[in-house]
mmCIF file with all atom_site columns, C-alpha atoms and ligand atoms in Angstrom:
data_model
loop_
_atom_site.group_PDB
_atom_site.id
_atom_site.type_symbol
_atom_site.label_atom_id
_atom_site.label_alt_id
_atom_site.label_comp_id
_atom_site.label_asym_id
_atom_site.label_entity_id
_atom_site.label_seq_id
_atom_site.pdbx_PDB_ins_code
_atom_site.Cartn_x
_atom_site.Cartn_y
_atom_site.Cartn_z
_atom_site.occupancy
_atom_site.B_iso_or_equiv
_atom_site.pdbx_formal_charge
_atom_site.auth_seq_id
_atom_site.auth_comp_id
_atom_site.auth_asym_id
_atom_site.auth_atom_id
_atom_site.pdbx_PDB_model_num
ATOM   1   C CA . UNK A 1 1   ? 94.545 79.654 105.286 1.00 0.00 ? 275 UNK A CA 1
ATOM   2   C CA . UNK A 1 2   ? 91.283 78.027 104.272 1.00 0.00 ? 276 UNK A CA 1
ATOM   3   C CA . UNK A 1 3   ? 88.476 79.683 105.222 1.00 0.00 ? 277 UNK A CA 1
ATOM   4   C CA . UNK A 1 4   ? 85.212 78.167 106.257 1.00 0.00 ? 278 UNK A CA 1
ATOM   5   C CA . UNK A 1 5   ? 81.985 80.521 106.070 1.00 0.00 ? 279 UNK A CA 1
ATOM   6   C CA . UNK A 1 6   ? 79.037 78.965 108.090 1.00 0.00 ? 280 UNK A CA 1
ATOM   7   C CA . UNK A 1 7   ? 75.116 79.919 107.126 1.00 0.00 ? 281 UNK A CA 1
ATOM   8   C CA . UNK A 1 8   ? 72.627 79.932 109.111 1.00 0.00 ? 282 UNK A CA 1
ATOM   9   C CA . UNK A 1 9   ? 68.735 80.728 109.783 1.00 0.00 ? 283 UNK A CA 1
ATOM   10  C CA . UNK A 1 10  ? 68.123 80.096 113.348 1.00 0.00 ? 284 UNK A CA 1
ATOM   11  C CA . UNK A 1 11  ? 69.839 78.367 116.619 1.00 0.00 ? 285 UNK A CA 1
ATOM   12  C CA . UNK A 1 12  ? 72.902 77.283 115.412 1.00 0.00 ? 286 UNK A CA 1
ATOM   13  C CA . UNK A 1 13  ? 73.356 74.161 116.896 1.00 0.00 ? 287 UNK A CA 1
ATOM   14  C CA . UNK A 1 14  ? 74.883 72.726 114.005 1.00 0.00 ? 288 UNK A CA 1
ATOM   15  C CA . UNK A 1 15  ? 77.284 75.691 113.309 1.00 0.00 ? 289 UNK A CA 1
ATOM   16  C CA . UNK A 1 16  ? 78.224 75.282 117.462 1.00 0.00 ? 290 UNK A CA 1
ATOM   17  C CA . UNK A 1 17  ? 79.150 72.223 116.867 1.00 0.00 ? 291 UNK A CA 1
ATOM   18  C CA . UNK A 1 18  ? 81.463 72.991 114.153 1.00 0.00 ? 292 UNK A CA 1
ATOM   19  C CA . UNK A 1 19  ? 83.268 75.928 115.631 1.00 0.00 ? 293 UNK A CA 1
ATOM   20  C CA . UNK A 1 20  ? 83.765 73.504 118.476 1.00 0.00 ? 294 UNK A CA 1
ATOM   21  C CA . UNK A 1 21  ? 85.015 70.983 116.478 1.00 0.00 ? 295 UNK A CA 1
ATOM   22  C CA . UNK A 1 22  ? 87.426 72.641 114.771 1.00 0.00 ? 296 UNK A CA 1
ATOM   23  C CA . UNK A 1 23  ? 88.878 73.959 118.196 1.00 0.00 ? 297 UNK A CA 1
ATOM   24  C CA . UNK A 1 24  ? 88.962 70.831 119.966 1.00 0.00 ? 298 UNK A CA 1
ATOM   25  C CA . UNK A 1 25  ? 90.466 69.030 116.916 1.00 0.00 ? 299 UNK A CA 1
ATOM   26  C CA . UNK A 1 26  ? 92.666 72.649 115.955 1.00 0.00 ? 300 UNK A CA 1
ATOM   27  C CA . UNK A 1 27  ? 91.729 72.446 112.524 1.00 0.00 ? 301 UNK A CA 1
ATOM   28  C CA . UNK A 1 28  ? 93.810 75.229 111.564 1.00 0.00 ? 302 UNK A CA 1
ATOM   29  C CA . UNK A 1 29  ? 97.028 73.032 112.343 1.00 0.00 ? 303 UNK A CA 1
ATOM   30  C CA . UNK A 1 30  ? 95.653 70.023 111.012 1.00 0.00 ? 304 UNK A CA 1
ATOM   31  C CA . UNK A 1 31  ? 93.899 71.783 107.530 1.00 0.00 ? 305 UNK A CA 1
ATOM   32  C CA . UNK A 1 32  ? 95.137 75.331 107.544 1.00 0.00 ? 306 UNK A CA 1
ATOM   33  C CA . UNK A 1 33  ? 91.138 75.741 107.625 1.00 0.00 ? 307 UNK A CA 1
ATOM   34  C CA . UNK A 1 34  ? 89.473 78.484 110.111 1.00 0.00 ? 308 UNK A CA 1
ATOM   35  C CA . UNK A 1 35  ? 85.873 79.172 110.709 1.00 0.00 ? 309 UNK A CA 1
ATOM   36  C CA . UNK A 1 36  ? 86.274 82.448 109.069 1.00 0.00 ? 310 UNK A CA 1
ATOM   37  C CA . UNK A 1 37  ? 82.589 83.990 109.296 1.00 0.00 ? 311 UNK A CA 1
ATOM   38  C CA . UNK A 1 38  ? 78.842 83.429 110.339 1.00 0.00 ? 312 UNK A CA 1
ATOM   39  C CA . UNK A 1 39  ? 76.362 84.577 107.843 1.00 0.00 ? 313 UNK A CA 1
ATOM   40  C CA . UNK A 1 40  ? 72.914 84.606 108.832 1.00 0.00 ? 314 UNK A CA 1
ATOM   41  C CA . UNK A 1 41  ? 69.534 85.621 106.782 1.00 0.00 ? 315 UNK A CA 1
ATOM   42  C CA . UNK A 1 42  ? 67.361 86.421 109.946 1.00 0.00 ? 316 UNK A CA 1
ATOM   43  C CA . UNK A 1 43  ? 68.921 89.532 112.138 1.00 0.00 ? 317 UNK A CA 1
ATOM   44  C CA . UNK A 1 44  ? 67.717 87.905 115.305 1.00 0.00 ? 318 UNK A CA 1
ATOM   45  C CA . UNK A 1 45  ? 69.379 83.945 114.700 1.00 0.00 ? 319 UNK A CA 1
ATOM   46  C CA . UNK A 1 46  ? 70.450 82.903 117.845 1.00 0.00 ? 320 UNK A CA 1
ATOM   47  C CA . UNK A 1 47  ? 73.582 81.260 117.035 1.00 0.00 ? 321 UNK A CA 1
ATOM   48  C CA . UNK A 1 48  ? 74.891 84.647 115.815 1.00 0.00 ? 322 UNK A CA 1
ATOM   49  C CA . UNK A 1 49  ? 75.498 85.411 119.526 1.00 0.00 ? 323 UNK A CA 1
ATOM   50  C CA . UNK A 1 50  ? 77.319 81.905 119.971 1.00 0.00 ? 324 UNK A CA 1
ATOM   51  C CA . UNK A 1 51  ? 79.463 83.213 116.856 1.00 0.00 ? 325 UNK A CA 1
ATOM   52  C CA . UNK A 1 52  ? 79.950 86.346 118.329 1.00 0.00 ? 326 UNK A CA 1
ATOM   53  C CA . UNK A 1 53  ? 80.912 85.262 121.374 1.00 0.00 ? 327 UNK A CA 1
ATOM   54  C CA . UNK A 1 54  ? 83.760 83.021 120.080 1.00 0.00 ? 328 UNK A CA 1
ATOM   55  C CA . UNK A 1 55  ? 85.316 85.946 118.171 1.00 0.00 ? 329 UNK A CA 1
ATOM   56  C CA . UNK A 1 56  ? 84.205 84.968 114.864 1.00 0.00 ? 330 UNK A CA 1
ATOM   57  C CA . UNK A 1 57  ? 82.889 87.260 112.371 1.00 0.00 ? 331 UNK A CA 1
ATOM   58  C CA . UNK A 1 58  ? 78.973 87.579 111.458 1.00 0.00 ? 332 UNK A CA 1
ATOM   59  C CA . UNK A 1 59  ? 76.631 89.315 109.195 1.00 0.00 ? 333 UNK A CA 1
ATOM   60  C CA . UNK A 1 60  ? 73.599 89.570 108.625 1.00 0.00 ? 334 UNK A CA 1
ATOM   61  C CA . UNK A 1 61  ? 71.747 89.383 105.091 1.00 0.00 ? 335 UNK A CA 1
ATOM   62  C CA . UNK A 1 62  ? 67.749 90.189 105.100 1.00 0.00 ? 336 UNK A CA 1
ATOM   63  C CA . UNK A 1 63  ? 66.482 88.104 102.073 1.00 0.00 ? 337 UNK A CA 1
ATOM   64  C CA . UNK A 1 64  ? 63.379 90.148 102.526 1.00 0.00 ? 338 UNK A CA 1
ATOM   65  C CA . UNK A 1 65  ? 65.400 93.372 101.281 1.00 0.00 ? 339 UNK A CA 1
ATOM   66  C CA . UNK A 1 66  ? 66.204 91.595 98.066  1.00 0.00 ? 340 UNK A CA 1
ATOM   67  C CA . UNK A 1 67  ? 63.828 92.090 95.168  1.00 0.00 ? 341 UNK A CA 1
ATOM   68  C CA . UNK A 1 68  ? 64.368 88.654 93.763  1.00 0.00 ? 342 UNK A CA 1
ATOM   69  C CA . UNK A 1 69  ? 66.158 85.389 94.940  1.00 0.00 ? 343 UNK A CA 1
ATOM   70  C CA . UNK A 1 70  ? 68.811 85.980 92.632  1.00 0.00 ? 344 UNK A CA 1
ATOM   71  C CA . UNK A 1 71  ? 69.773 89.398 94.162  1.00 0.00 ? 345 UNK A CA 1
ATOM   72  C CA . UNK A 1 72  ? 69.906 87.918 97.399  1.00 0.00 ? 346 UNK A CA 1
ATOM   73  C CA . UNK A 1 73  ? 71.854 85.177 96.258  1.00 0.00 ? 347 UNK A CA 1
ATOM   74  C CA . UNK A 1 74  ? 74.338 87.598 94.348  1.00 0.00 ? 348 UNK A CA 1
ATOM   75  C CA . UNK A 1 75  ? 74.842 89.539 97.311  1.00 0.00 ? 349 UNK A CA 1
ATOM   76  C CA . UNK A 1 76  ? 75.230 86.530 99.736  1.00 0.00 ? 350 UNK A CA 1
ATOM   77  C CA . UNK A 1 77  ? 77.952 85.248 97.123  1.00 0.00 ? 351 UNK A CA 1
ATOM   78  C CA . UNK A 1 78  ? 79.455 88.846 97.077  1.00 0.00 ? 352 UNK A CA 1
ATOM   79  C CA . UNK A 1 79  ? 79.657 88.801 100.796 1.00 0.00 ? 353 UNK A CA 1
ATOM   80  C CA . UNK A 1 80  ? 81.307 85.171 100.992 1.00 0.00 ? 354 UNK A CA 1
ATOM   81  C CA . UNK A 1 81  ? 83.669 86.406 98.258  1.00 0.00 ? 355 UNK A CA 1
ATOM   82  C CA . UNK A 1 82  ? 85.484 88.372 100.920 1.00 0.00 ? 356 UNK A CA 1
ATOM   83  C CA . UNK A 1 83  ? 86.950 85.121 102.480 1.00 0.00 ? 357 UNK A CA 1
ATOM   84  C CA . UNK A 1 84  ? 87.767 83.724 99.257  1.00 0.00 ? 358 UNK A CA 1
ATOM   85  C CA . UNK A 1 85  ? 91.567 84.030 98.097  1.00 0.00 ? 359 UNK A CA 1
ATOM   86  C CA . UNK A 1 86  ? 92.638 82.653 94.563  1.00 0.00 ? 360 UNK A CA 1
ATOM   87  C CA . UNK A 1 87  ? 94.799 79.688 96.177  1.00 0.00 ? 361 UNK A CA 1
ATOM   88  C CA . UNK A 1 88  ? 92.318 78.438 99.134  1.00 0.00 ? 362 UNK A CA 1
ATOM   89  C CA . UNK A 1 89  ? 88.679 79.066 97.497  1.00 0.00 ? 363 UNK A CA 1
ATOM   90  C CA . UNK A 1 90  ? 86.302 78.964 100.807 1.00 0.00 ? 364 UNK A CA 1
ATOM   91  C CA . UNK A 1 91  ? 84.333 76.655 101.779 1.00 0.00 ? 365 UNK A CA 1
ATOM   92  C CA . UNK A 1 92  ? 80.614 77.359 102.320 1.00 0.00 ? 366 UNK A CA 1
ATOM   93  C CA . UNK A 1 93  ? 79.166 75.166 105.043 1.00 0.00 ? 367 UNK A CA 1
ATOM   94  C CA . UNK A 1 94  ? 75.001 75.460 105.026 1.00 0.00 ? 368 UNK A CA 1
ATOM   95  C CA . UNK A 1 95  ? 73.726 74.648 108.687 1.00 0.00 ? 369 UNK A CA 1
ATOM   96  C CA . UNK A 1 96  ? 70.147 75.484 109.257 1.00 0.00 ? 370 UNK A CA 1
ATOM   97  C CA . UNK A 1 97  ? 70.319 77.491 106.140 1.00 0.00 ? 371 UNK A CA 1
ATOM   98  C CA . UNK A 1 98  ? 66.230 77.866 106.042 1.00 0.00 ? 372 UNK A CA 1
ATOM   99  C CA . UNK A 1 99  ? 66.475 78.961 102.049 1.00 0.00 ? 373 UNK A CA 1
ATOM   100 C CA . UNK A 1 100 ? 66.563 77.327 97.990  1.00 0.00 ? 374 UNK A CA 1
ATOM   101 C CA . UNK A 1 101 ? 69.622 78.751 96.700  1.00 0.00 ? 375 UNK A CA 1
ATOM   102 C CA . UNK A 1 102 ? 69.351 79.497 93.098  1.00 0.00 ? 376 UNK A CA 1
ATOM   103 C CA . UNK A 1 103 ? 71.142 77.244 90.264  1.00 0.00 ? 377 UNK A CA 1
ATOM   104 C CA . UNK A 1 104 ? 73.895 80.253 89.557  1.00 0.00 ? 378 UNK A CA 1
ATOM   105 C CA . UNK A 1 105 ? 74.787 80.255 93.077  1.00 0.00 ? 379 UNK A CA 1
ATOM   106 C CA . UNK A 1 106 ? 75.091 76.554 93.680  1.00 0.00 ? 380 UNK A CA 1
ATOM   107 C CA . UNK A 1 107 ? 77.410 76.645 90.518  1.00 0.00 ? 381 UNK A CA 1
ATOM   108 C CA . UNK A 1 108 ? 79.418 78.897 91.717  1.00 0.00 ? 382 UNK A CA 1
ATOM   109 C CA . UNK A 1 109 ? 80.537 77.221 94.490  1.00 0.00 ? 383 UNK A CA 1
ATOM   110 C CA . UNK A 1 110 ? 80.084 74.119 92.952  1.00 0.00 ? 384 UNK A CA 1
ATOM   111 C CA . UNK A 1 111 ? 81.979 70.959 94.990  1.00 0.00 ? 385 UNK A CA 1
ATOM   112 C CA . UNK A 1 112 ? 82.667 73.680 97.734  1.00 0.00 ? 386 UNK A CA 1
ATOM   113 C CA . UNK A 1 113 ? 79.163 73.744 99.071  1.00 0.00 ? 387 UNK A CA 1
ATOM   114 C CA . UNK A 1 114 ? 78.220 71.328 102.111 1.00 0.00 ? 388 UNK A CA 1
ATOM   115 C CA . UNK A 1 115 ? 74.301 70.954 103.795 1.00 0.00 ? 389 UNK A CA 1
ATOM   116 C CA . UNK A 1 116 ? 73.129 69.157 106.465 1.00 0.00 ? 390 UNK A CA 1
ATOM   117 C CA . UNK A 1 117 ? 69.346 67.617 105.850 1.00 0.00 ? 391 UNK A CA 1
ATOM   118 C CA . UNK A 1 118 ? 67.655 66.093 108.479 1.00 0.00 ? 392 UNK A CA 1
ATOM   119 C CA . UNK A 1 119 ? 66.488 62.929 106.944 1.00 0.00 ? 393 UNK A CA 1
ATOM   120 C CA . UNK A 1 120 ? 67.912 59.704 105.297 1.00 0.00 ? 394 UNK A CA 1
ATOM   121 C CA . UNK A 1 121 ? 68.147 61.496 101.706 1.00 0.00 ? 395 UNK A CA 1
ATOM   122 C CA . UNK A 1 122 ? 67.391 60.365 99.239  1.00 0.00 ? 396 UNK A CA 1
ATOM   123 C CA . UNK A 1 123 ? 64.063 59.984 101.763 1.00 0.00 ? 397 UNK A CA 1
ATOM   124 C CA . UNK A 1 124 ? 62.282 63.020 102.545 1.00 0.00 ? 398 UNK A CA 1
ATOM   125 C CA . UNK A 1 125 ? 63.625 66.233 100.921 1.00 0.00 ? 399 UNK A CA 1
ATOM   126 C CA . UNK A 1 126 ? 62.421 69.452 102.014 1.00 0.00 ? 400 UNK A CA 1
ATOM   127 C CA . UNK A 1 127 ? 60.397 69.833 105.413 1.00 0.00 ? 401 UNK A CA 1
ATOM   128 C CA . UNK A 1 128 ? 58.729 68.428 107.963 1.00 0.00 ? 402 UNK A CA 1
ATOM   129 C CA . UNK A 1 129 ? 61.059 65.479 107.323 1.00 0.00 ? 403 UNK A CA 1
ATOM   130 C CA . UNK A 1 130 ? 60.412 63.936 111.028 1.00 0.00 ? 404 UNK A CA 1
ATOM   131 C CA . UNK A 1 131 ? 56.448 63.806 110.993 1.00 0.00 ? 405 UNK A CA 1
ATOM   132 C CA . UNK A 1 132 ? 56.272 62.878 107.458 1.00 0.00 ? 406 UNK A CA 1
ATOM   133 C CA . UNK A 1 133 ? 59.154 59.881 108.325 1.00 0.00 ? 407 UNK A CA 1
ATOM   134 C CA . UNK A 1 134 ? 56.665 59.019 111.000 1.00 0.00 ? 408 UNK A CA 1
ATOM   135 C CA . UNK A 1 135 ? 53.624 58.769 109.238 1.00 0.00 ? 409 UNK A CA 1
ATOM   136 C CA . UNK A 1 136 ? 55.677 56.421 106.568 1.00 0.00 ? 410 UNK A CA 1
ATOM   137 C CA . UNK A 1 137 ? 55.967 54.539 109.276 1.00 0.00 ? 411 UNK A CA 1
ATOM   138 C CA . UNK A 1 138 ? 59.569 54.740 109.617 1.00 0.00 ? 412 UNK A CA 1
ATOM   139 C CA . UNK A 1 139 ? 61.501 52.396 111.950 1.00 0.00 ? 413 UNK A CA 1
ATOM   140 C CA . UNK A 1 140 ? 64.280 54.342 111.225 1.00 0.00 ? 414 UNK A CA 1
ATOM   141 C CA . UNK A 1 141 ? 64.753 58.322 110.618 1.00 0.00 ? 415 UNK A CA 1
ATOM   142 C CA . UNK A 1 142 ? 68.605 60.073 110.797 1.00 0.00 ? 416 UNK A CA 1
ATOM   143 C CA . UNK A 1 143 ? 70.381 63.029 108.949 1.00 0.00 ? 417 UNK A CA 1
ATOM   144 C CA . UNK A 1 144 ? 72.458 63.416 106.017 1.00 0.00 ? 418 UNK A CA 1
ATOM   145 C CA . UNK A 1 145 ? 75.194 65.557 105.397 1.00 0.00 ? 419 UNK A CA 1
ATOM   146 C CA . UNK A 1 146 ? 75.446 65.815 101.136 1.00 0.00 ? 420 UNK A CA 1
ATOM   147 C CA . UNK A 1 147 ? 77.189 68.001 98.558  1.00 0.00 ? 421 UNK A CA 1
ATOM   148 C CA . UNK A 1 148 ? 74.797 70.542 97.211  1.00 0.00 ? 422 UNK A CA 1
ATOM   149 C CA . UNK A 1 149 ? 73.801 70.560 93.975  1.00 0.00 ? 423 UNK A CA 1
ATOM   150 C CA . UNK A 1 150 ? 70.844 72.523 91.862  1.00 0.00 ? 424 UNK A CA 1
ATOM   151 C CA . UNK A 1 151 ? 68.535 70.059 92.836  1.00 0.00 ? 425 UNK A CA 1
ATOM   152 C CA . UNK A 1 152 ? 66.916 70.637 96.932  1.00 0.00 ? 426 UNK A CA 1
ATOM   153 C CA . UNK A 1 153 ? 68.237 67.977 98.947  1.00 0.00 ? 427 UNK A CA 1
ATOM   154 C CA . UNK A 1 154 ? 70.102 66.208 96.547  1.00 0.00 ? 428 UNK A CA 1
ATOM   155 C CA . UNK A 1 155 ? 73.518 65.491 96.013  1.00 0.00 ? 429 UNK A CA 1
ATOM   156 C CA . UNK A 1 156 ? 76.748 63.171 96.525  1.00 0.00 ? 430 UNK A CA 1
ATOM   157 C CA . UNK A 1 157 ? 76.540 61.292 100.373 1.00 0.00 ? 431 UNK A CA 1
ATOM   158 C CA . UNK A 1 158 ? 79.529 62.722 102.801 1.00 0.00 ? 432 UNK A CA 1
ATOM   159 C CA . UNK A 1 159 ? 78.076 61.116 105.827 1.00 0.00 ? 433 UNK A CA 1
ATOM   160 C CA . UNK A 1 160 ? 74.882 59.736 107.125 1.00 0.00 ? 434 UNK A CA 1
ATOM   161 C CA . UNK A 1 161 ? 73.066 59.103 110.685 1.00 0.00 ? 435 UNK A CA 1
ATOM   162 C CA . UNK A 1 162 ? 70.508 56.720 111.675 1.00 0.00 ? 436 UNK A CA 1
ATOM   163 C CA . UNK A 1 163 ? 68.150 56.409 114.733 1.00 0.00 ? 437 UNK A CA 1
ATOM   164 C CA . UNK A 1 164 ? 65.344 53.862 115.435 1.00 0.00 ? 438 UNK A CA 1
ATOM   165 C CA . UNK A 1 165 ? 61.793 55.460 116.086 1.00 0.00 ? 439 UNK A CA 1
ATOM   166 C CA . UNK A 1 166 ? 60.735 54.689 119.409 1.00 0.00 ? 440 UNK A CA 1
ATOM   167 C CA . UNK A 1 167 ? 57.139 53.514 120.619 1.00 0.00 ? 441 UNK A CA 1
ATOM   168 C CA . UNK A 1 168 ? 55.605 56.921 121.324 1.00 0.00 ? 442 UNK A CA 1
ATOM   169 C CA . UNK A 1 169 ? 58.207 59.042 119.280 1.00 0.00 ? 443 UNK A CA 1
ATOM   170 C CA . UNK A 1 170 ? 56.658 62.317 118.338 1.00 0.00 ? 444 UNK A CA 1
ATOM   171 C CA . UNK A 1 171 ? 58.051 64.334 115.626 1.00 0.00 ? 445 UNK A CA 1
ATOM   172 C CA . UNK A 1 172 ? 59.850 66.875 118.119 1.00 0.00 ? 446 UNK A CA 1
ATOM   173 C CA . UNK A 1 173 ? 61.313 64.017 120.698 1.00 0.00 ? 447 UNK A CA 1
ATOM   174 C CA . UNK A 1 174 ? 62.921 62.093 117.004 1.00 0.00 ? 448 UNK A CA 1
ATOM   175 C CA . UNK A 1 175 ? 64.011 65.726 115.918 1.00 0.00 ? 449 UNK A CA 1
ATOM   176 C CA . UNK A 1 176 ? 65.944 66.815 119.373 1.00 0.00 ? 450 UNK A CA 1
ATOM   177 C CA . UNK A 1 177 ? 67.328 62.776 118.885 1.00 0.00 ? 451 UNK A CA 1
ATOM   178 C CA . UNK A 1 178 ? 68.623 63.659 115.191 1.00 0.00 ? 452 UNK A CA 1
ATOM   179 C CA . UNK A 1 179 ? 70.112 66.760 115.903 1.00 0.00 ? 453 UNK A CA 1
ATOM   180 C CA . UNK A 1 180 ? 72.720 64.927 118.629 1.00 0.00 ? 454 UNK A CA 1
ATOM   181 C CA . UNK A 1 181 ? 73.458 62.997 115.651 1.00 0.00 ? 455 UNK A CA 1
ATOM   182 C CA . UNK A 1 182 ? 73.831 65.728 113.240 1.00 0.00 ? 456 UNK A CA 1
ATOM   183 C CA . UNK A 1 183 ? 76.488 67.446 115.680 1.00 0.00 ? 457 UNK A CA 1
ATOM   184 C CA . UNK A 1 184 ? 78.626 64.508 115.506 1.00 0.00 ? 458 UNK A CA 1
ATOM   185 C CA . UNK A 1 185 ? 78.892 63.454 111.644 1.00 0.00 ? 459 UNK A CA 1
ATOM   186 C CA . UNK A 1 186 ? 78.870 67.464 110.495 1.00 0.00 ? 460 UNK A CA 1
ATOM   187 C CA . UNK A 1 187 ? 81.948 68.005 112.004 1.00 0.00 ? 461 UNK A CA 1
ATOM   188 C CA . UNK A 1 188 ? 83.464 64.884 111.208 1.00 0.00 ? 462 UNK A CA 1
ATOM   189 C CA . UNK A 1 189 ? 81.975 65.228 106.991 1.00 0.00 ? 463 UNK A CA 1
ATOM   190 C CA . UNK A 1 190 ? 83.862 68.534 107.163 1.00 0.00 ? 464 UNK A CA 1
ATOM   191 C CA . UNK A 1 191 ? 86.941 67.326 108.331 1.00 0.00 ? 465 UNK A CA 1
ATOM   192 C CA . UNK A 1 192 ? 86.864 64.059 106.139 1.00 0.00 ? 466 UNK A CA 1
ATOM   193 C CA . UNK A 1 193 ? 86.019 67.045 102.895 1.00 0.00 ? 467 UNK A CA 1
ATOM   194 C CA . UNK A 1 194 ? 89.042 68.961 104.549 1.00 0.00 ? 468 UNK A CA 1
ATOM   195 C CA . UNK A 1 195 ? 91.421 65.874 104.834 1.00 0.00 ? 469 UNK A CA 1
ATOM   196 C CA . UNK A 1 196 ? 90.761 65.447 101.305 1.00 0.00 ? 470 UNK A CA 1
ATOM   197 C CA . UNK A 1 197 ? 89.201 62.472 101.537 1.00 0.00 ? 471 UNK A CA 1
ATOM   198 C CA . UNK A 1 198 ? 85.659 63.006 99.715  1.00 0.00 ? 472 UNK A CA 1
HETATM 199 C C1 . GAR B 2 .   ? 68.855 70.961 111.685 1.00 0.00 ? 152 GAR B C1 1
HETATM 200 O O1 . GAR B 2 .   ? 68.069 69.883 112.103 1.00 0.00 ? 152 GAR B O1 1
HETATM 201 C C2 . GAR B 2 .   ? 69.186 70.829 110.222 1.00 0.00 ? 152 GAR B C2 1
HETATM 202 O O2 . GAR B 2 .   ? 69.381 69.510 109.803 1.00 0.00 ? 152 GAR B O2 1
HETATM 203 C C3 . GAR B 2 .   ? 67.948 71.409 109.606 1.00 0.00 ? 152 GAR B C3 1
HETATM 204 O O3 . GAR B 2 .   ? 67.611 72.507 110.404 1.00 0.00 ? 152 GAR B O3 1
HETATM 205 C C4 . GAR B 2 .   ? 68.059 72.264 111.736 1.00 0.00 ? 152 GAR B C4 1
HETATM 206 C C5 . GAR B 2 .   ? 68.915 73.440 112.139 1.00 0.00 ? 152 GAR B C5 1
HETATM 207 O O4 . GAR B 2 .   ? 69.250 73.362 113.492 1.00 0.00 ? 152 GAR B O4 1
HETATM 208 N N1 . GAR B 2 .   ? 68.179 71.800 108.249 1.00 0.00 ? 152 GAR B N1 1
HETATM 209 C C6 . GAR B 2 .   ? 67.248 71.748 107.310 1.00 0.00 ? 152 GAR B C6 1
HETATM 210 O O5 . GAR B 2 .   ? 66.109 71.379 107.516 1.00 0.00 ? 152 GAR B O5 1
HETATM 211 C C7 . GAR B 2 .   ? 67.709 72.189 105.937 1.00 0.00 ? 152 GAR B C7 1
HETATM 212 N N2 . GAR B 2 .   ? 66.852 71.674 104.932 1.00 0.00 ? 152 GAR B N2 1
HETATM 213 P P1 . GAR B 2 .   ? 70.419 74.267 114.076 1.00 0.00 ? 152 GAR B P1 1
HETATM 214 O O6 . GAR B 2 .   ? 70.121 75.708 113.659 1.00 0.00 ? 152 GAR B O6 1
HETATM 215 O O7 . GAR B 2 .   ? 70.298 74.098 115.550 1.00 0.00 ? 152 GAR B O7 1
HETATM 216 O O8 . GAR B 2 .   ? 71.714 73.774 113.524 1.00 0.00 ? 152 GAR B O8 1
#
């Protein structure tokens, strides 16, 4: 069985989506591929209850314990590493996964390692992607879902989503818009990556 490992920092919308996904669609018969655990950096991440409440496994990783990025990162790996077998590596899915992963982490699970951005990458890597889309003046923002590589928010093109900017569109009204979006082509990147076909 392929196992799928989902991080996250905070709600978990994304990673809902997912675990939803892969039960409406059974992705175990189609893939042999399960949702095999939650991983979370912040102890109080809401989706972790979602997680917990569909019987799949969580943890929880304080990067703040960790005296460098690198240990955190080693013992994040360490911890995925548990639902790794020699003949179905796992695949790490980052959804809302609020941190830089260092270069010897991202090599490690090199072509294994999927992220959800919200913003037409190559546009707008790192935050605030919505206001700064905005003050571009954007008629058009969306969300990407990409392979990682070392570089932050870079990386082959799985899928992509695009909504107009309304008259009036605030950063937070285009955000909740994008995020409708992301839970439909997240799922579907991770099955197409699944299938094969990527
Ligand atoms: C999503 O919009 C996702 O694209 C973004 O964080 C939100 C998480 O929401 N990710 C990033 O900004 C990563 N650079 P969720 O916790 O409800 O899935």
């Amino acid at each position: 069985m392929k196992n799928i490992v989902i991080l996250i920092s905070g709600g978990g919308s994304n990673m809902a989506a997912i675990v939803k996904a892969a039960q409406r669609e059974d992705w175990r018969g189609r893939y042999g591929a399960q949702i095999a655990a939650v991983i979370s950096n912040k102890a109080q991440a809401g989706g972790l209850r979602f997680a917990q409440d569909h019987a799949i496994a969580t943890a929880v990783l304080d990067h703040t314990a960790y005296a460098s990025r690198e240990a955190f990162d080693d013992a994040l790996a360490a911890q995925i590493g548990a639902y790794d077998s020699h003949q179905q590596p796992v695949l790490v899915v980052l959804a809302g996964f609020m941190r830089i992963l260092s270069a010897g982490f991202v090599d490690q699970f090199k072509g294994r390692l999927l992220n959800i951005h919200p913003s037409l990458l190559p546009a707008f890597p790192g935050l605030h992607t919505h206001q700064r889309a905005l003050d571009a003046g954007c008629q058009f923002v969306g969300a990407t879902v990409h392979q990682v590589t070392a570089e932050l928010d870079h990386g082959p093109i799985l899928e992509q989503a695009v909504v107009p900017v309304l008259p009036g569109d605030t950063a937070d009204w285009l955000a909740a818009r994008v995020l409708t979006q992301e839970h439909v082509i997240y799922p579907r990147a991770i099955a197409r990556w699944l299938a094969g076909a990527v």
